[in-house]
Every structure is written in C-alpha cells, then in structure tokens.
Amino acid sequence: QVQLVESGGGLVQTGGSLRLYCAASGRTNRSYAMGWFRQAPGKEREFVAVISWDGDATYYSDSVKGRFTISRESTKIRSFLQMNSLIPEDTAVYYCAANFIGKVWGTGMFTAANFASWGQGTQVIVSS
C-alpha cells in the first residue's frame, strides 16, 4: 500500500497563488497515476486534476483549467499542484490520490472512488 502526505495549503487572498505537494511512502517500487481532489464544506469530493503514471498526460476540471497545473517528479512518487489566480470558490480541503483501481482509466480518472490511496488533506482558504 502507498501512504500519501500533502502539504502547502494555507490562507491566500483572491488572485494569489499556492503550491501543493504530495509525497508518497510505502510501496513505491512502481509509478502510479496521481490526482488531486478537493472537498468544500457540505459538498462532495470533486476532481481537480490528474497526471498519468509517466507524466505524459494531464487532465483538469473545467473550473481550474488554465489556472492550476499538475506535475510530478519522474523518479519518485511525488506530485505538485500549482494553483494560480485563486478565487474564493477554490476554498476546500485538497486531497492527493494515487493507485488507480478503476476499470477504465479514460472515464474513471475523474472519480474519487477509483483511487485506493489518499492523503489526509491540506486546507486551502481563499479570502475575498
């Protein structure tokens, strides 16, 4: 099993930037697709971004496309989420995910239940 730890969250004003980090430990002898999801109070966990196991492909939700960038280190199971032009609607707990267990990657990558490993989350608050 893979354990994930996020960091980098915090309080920022509208228009500001934050960079989130996700580091893995445990069964790290293979590469995993890695994703970021977020959950605002009273809402379900939603897809933010995902990067393929080799880093060649990235996908974003429409709400963050053009503002957020997901990346990863090629030699370690570590991913980053660069968040620019933040708005209050981005306020949420952000979770790192890895180890895709869904049946179909193309459609399943957007669903939280298809990832087996999760971090504890890091809070992002964007003030207006």
PDB file of C-alpha atoms in Angstrom:
ATOM      1  CA  GLN A   1       0.000   0.000   0.000  1.00  0.00           C
ATOM      2  CA  VAL A   2       1.045   3.578  -0.628  1.00  0.00           C
ATOM      3  CA  GLN A   3       0.801   6.304   2.002  1.00  0.00           C
ATOM      4  CA  LEU A   4       0.431   9.900   0.887  1.00  0.00           C
ATOM      5  CA  VAL A   5       1.109  13.156   2.699  1.00  0.00           C
ATOM      6  CA  GLU A   6       0.063  16.564   1.407  1.00  0.00           C
ATOM      7  CA  SER A   7       1.465  19.950   2.354  1.00  0.00           C
ATOM      8  CA  GLY A   8       1.473  23.513   1.114  1.00  0.00           C
ATOM      9  CA  GLY A   9      -2.040  24.634   1.924  1.00  0.00           C
ATOM     10  CA  GLY A  10      -2.820  27.900   3.650  1.00  0.00           C
ATOM     11  CA  LEU A  11      -4.653  31.210   3.546  1.00  0.00           C
ATOM     12  CA  VAL A  12      -4.301  33.415   0.485  1.00  0.00           C
ATOM     13  CA  GLN A  13      -6.125  36.405  -0.959  1.00  0.00           C
ATOM     14  CA  THR A  14      -8.088  36.304  -4.186  1.00  0.00           C
ATOM     15  CA  GLY A  15      -5.713  36.329  -7.123  1.00  0.00           C
ATOM     16  CA  GLY A  16      -2.899  34.770  -5.131  1.00  0.00           C
ATOM     17  CA  SER A  17      -1.041  31.512  -5.627  1.00  0.00           C
ATOM     18  CA  LEU A  18      -0.245  28.390  -3.667  1.00  0.00           C
ATOM     19  CA  ARG A  19       1.734  25.254  -4.457  1.00  0.00           C
ATOM     20  CA  LEU A  20       0.600  21.961  -3.001  1.00  0.00           C
ATOM     21  CA  TYR A  21       2.906  18.996  -2.523  1.00  0.00           C
ATOM     22  CA  CYS A  22       2.167  15.297  -2.276  1.00  0.00           C
ATOM     23  CA  ALA A  23       4.797  12.789  -1.217  1.00  0.00           C
ATOM     24  CA  ALA A  24       4.398   9.021  -1.126  1.00  0.00           C
ATOM     25  CA  SER A  25       5.917   6.367   1.070  1.00  0.00           C
ATOM     26  CA  GLY A  26       5.451   2.653   1.395  1.00  0.00           C
ATOM     27  CA  ARG A  27       5.123   0.569  -1.752  1.00  0.00           C
ATOM     28  CA  THR A  28       6.931   2.975  -4.062  1.00  0.00           C
ATOM     29  CA  ASN A  29       8.691   0.499  -6.331  1.00  0.00           C
ATOM     30  CA  ARG A  30       6.361   1.348  -9.188  1.00  0.00           C
ATOM     31  CA  SER A  31       4.921   4.500 -10.630  1.00  0.00           C
ATOM     32  CA  TYR A  32       1.285   5.486 -10.129  1.00  0.00           C
ATOM     33  CA  ALA A  33      -1.083   7.878 -11.759  1.00  0.00           C
ATOM     34  CA  MET A  34      -1.665  10.673  -9.259  1.00  0.00           C
ATOM     35  CA  GLY A  35      -4.549  13.025  -8.804  1.00  0.00           C
ATOM     36  CA  TRP A  36      -5.835  15.913  -6.761  1.00  0.00           C
ATOM     37  CA  PHE A  37      -9.367  16.204  -5.482  1.00  0.00           C
ATOM     38  CA  ARG A  38     -10.971  18.769  -3.205  1.00  0.00           C
ATOM     39  CA  GLN A  39     -13.887  18.910  -0.825  1.00  0.00           C
ATOM     40  CA  ALA A  40     -15.610  22.065   0.342  1.00  0.00           C
ATOM     41  CA  PRO A  41     -17.835  22.093   3.446  1.00  0.00           C
ATOM     42  CA  GLY A  42     -21.171  20.436   2.761  1.00  0.00           C
ATOM     43  CA  LYS A  43     -20.119  19.275  -0.693  1.00  0.00           C
ATOM     44  CA  GLU A  44     -18.917  16.038  -2.195  1.00  0.00           C
ATOM     45  CA  ARG A  45     -15.283  15.430  -3.030  1.00  0.00           C
ATOM     46  CA  GLU A  46     -14.649  16.631  -6.575  1.00  0.00           C
ATOM     47  CA  PHE A  47     -11.999  16.030  -9.186  1.00  0.00           C
ATOM     48  CA  VAL A  48      -9.401  18.759  -9.705  1.00  0.00           C
ATOM     49  CA  ALA A  49      -6.541  17.338 -11.771  1.00  0.00           C
ATOM     50  CA  VAL A  50      -4.750  14.098 -12.596  1.00  0.00           C
ATOM     51  CA  ILE A  51      -1.441  13.149 -14.156  1.00  0.00           C
ATOM     52  CA  SER A  52      -0.609   9.829 -15.772  1.00  0.00           C
ATOM     53  CA  TRP A  53       1.931   7.421 -14.305  1.00  0.00           C
ATOM     54  CA  ASP A  54       4.593   8.575 -16.769  1.00  0.00           C
ATOM     55  CA  GLY A  55       3.714  12.267 -16.611  1.00  0.00           C
ATOM     56  CA  ASP A  56       2.820  12.425 -20.285  1.00  0.00           C
ATOM     57  CA  ALA A  57      -0.859  13.199 -19.845  1.00  0.00           C
ATOM     58  CA  THR A  58      -2.701  15.644 -17.608  1.00  0.00           C
ATOM     59  CA  TYR A  59      -6.368  16.400 -17.194  1.00  0.00           C
ATOM     60  CA  TYR A  60      -8.170  19.179 -15.346  1.00  0.00           C
ATOM     61  CA  SER A  61     -11.654  20.044 -14.257  1.00  0.00           C
ATOM     62  CA  ASP A  62     -13.203  22.912 -16.184  1.00  0.00           C
ATOM     63  CA  SER A  63     -13.266  25.040 -13.048  1.00  0.00           C
ATOM     64  CA  VAL A  64      -9.466  25.058 -12.673  1.00  0.00           C
ATOM     65  CA  LYS A  65      -8.275  24.674 -16.265  1.00  0.00           C
ATOM     66  CA  GLY A  66      -5.869  27.436 -17.174  1.00  0.00           C
ATOM     67  CA  ARG A  67      -5.235  28.347 -13.524  1.00  0.00           C
ATOM     68  CA  PHE A  68      -3.891  25.122 -11.984  1.00  0.00           C
ATOM     69  CA  THR A  69      -1.016  22.959 -13.162  1.00  0.00           C
ATOM     70  CA  ILE A  70      -0.320  19.419 -12.017  1.00  0.00           C
ATOM     71  CA  SER A  71       3.168  17.957 -12.331  1.00  0.00           C
ATOM     72  CA  ARG A  72       5.238  15.172 -10.887  1.00  0.00           C
ATOM     73  CA  GLU A  73       8.787  14.067 -10.305  1.00  0.00           C
ATOM     74  CA  SER A  74       9.842  11.345 -12.677  1.00  0.00           C
ATOM     75  CA  THR A  75      11.980   9.413 -10.237  1.00  0.00           C
ATOM     76  CA  LYS A  76       9.735   9.497  -7.188  1.00  0.00           C
ATOM     77  CA  ILE A  77       6.074   9.204  -6.447  1.00  0.00           C
ATOM     78  CA  ARG A  78       5.646  12.880  -5.768  1.00  0.00           C
ATOM     79  CA  SER A  79       3.209  15.307  -7.329  1.00  0.00           C
ATOM     80  CA  PHE A  80       2.633  19.041  -7.211  1.00  0.00           C
ATOM     81  CA  LEU A  81      -0.351  21.268  -7.806  1.00  0.00           C
ATOM     82  CA  GLN A  82       0.482  24.844  -8.731  1.00  0.00           C
ATOM     83  CA  MET A  83      -2.581  26.988  -8.135  1.00  0.00           C
ATOM     84  CA  ASN A  84      -2.676  30.491  -9.600  1.00  0.00           C
ATOM     85  CA  SER A  85      -5.370  33.147  -9.806  1.00  0.00           C
ATOM     86  CA  LEU A  86      -7.128  31.653  -6.820  1.00  0.00           C
ATOM     87  CA  ILE A  87     -10.726  32.603  -6.132  1.00  0.00           C
ATOM     88  CA  PRO A  88     -12.904  32.062  -3.043  1.00  0.00           C
ATOM     89  CA  GLU A  89     -14.647  29.151  -4.778  1.00  0.00           C
ATOM     90  CA  ASP A  90     -11.330  27.278  -4.603  1.00  0.00           C
ATOM     91  CA  THR A  91     -11.595  27.137  -0.819  1.00  0.00           C
ATOM     92  CA  ALA A  92     -11.604  23.477   0.216  1.00  0.00           C
ATOM     93  CA  VAL A  93      -9.574  20.687   1.694  1.00  0.00           C
ATOM     94  CA  TYR A  94      -7.330  19.361  -1.056  1.00  0.00           C
ATOM     95  CA  TYR A  95      -6.515  15.661  -1.180  1.00  0.00           C
ATOM     96  CA  CYS A  96      -3.809  13.835  -3.054  1.00  0.00           C
ATOM     97  CA  ALA A  97      -4.740  10.459  -4.551  1.00  0.00           C
ATOM     98  CA  ALA A  98      -2.801   7.611  -6.139  1.00  0.00           C
ATOM     99  CA  ASN A  99      -3.092   3.965  -7.111  1.00  0.00           C
ATOM    100  CA  PHE A 100      -5.891   3.925  -9.664  1.00  0.00           C
ATOM    101  CA  ILE A 101      -8.074   0.829  -9.210  1.00  0.00           C
ATOM    102  CA  GLY A 102     -10.887   1.645 -11.596  1.00  0.00           C
ATOM    103  CA  LYS A 103     -11.750  -0.471 -14.613  1.00  0.00           C
ATOM    104  CA  VAL A 104     -11.400   2.185 -17.304  1.00  0.00           C
ATOM    105  CA  TRP A 105      -8.792   4.920 -16.947  1.00  0.00           C
ATOM    106  CA  GLY A 106     -10.263   7.264 -19.556  1.00  0.00           C
ATOM    107  CA  THR A 107     -13.566   7.677 -17.760  1.00  0.00           C
ATOM    108  CA  GLY A 108     -12.654   6.549 -14.279  1.00  0.00           C
ATOM    109  CA  MET A 109      -9.877   9.016 -13.503  1.00  0.00           C
ATOM    110  CA  PHE A 110     -12.405  11.701 -12.552  1.00  0.00           C
ATOM    111  CA  THR A 111     -13.979   9.614  -9.765  1.00  0.00           C
ATOM    112  CA  ALA A 112     -12.554   9.606  -6.262  1.00  0.00           C
ATOM    113  CA  ALA A 113     -13.702   6.044  -5.556  1.00  0.00           C
ATOM    114  CA  ASN A 114     -11.342   4.771  -8.246  1.00  0.00           C
ATOM    115  CA  PHE A 115      -8.241   5.705  -6.259  1.00  0.00           C
ATOM    116  CA  ALA A 116      -7.092   3.438  -3.433  1.00  0.00           C
ATOM    117  CA  SER A 117      -4.570   5.661  -1.675  1.00  0.00           C
ATOM    118  CA  TRP A 118      -5.288   9.047  -0.126  1.00  0.00           C
ATOM    119  CA  GLY A 119      -3.555  11.659   1.950  1.00  0.00           C
ATOM    120  CA  GLN A 120      -5.028  13.359   4.979  1.00  0.00           C
ATOM    121  CA  GLY A 121      -5.747  16.582   3.113  1.00  0.00           C
ATOM    122  CA  THR A 122      -4.446  20.118   3.275  1.00  0.00           C
ATOM    123  CA  GLN A 123      -6.681  23.148   3.806  1.00  0.00           C
ATOM    124  CA  VAL A 124      -6.774  25.948   1.260  1.00  0.00           C
ATOM    125  CA  ILE A 125      -8.650  29.139   2.116  1.00  0.00           C
ATOM    126  CA  VAL A 126      -9.015  31.950  -0.378  1.00  0.00           C
ATOM    127  CA  SER A 127     -10.253  35.196   1.088  1.00  0.00           C
ATOM    128  CA  SER A 128     -12.179  37.768  -0.930  1.00  0.00           C
TER     129      SER A 128
END
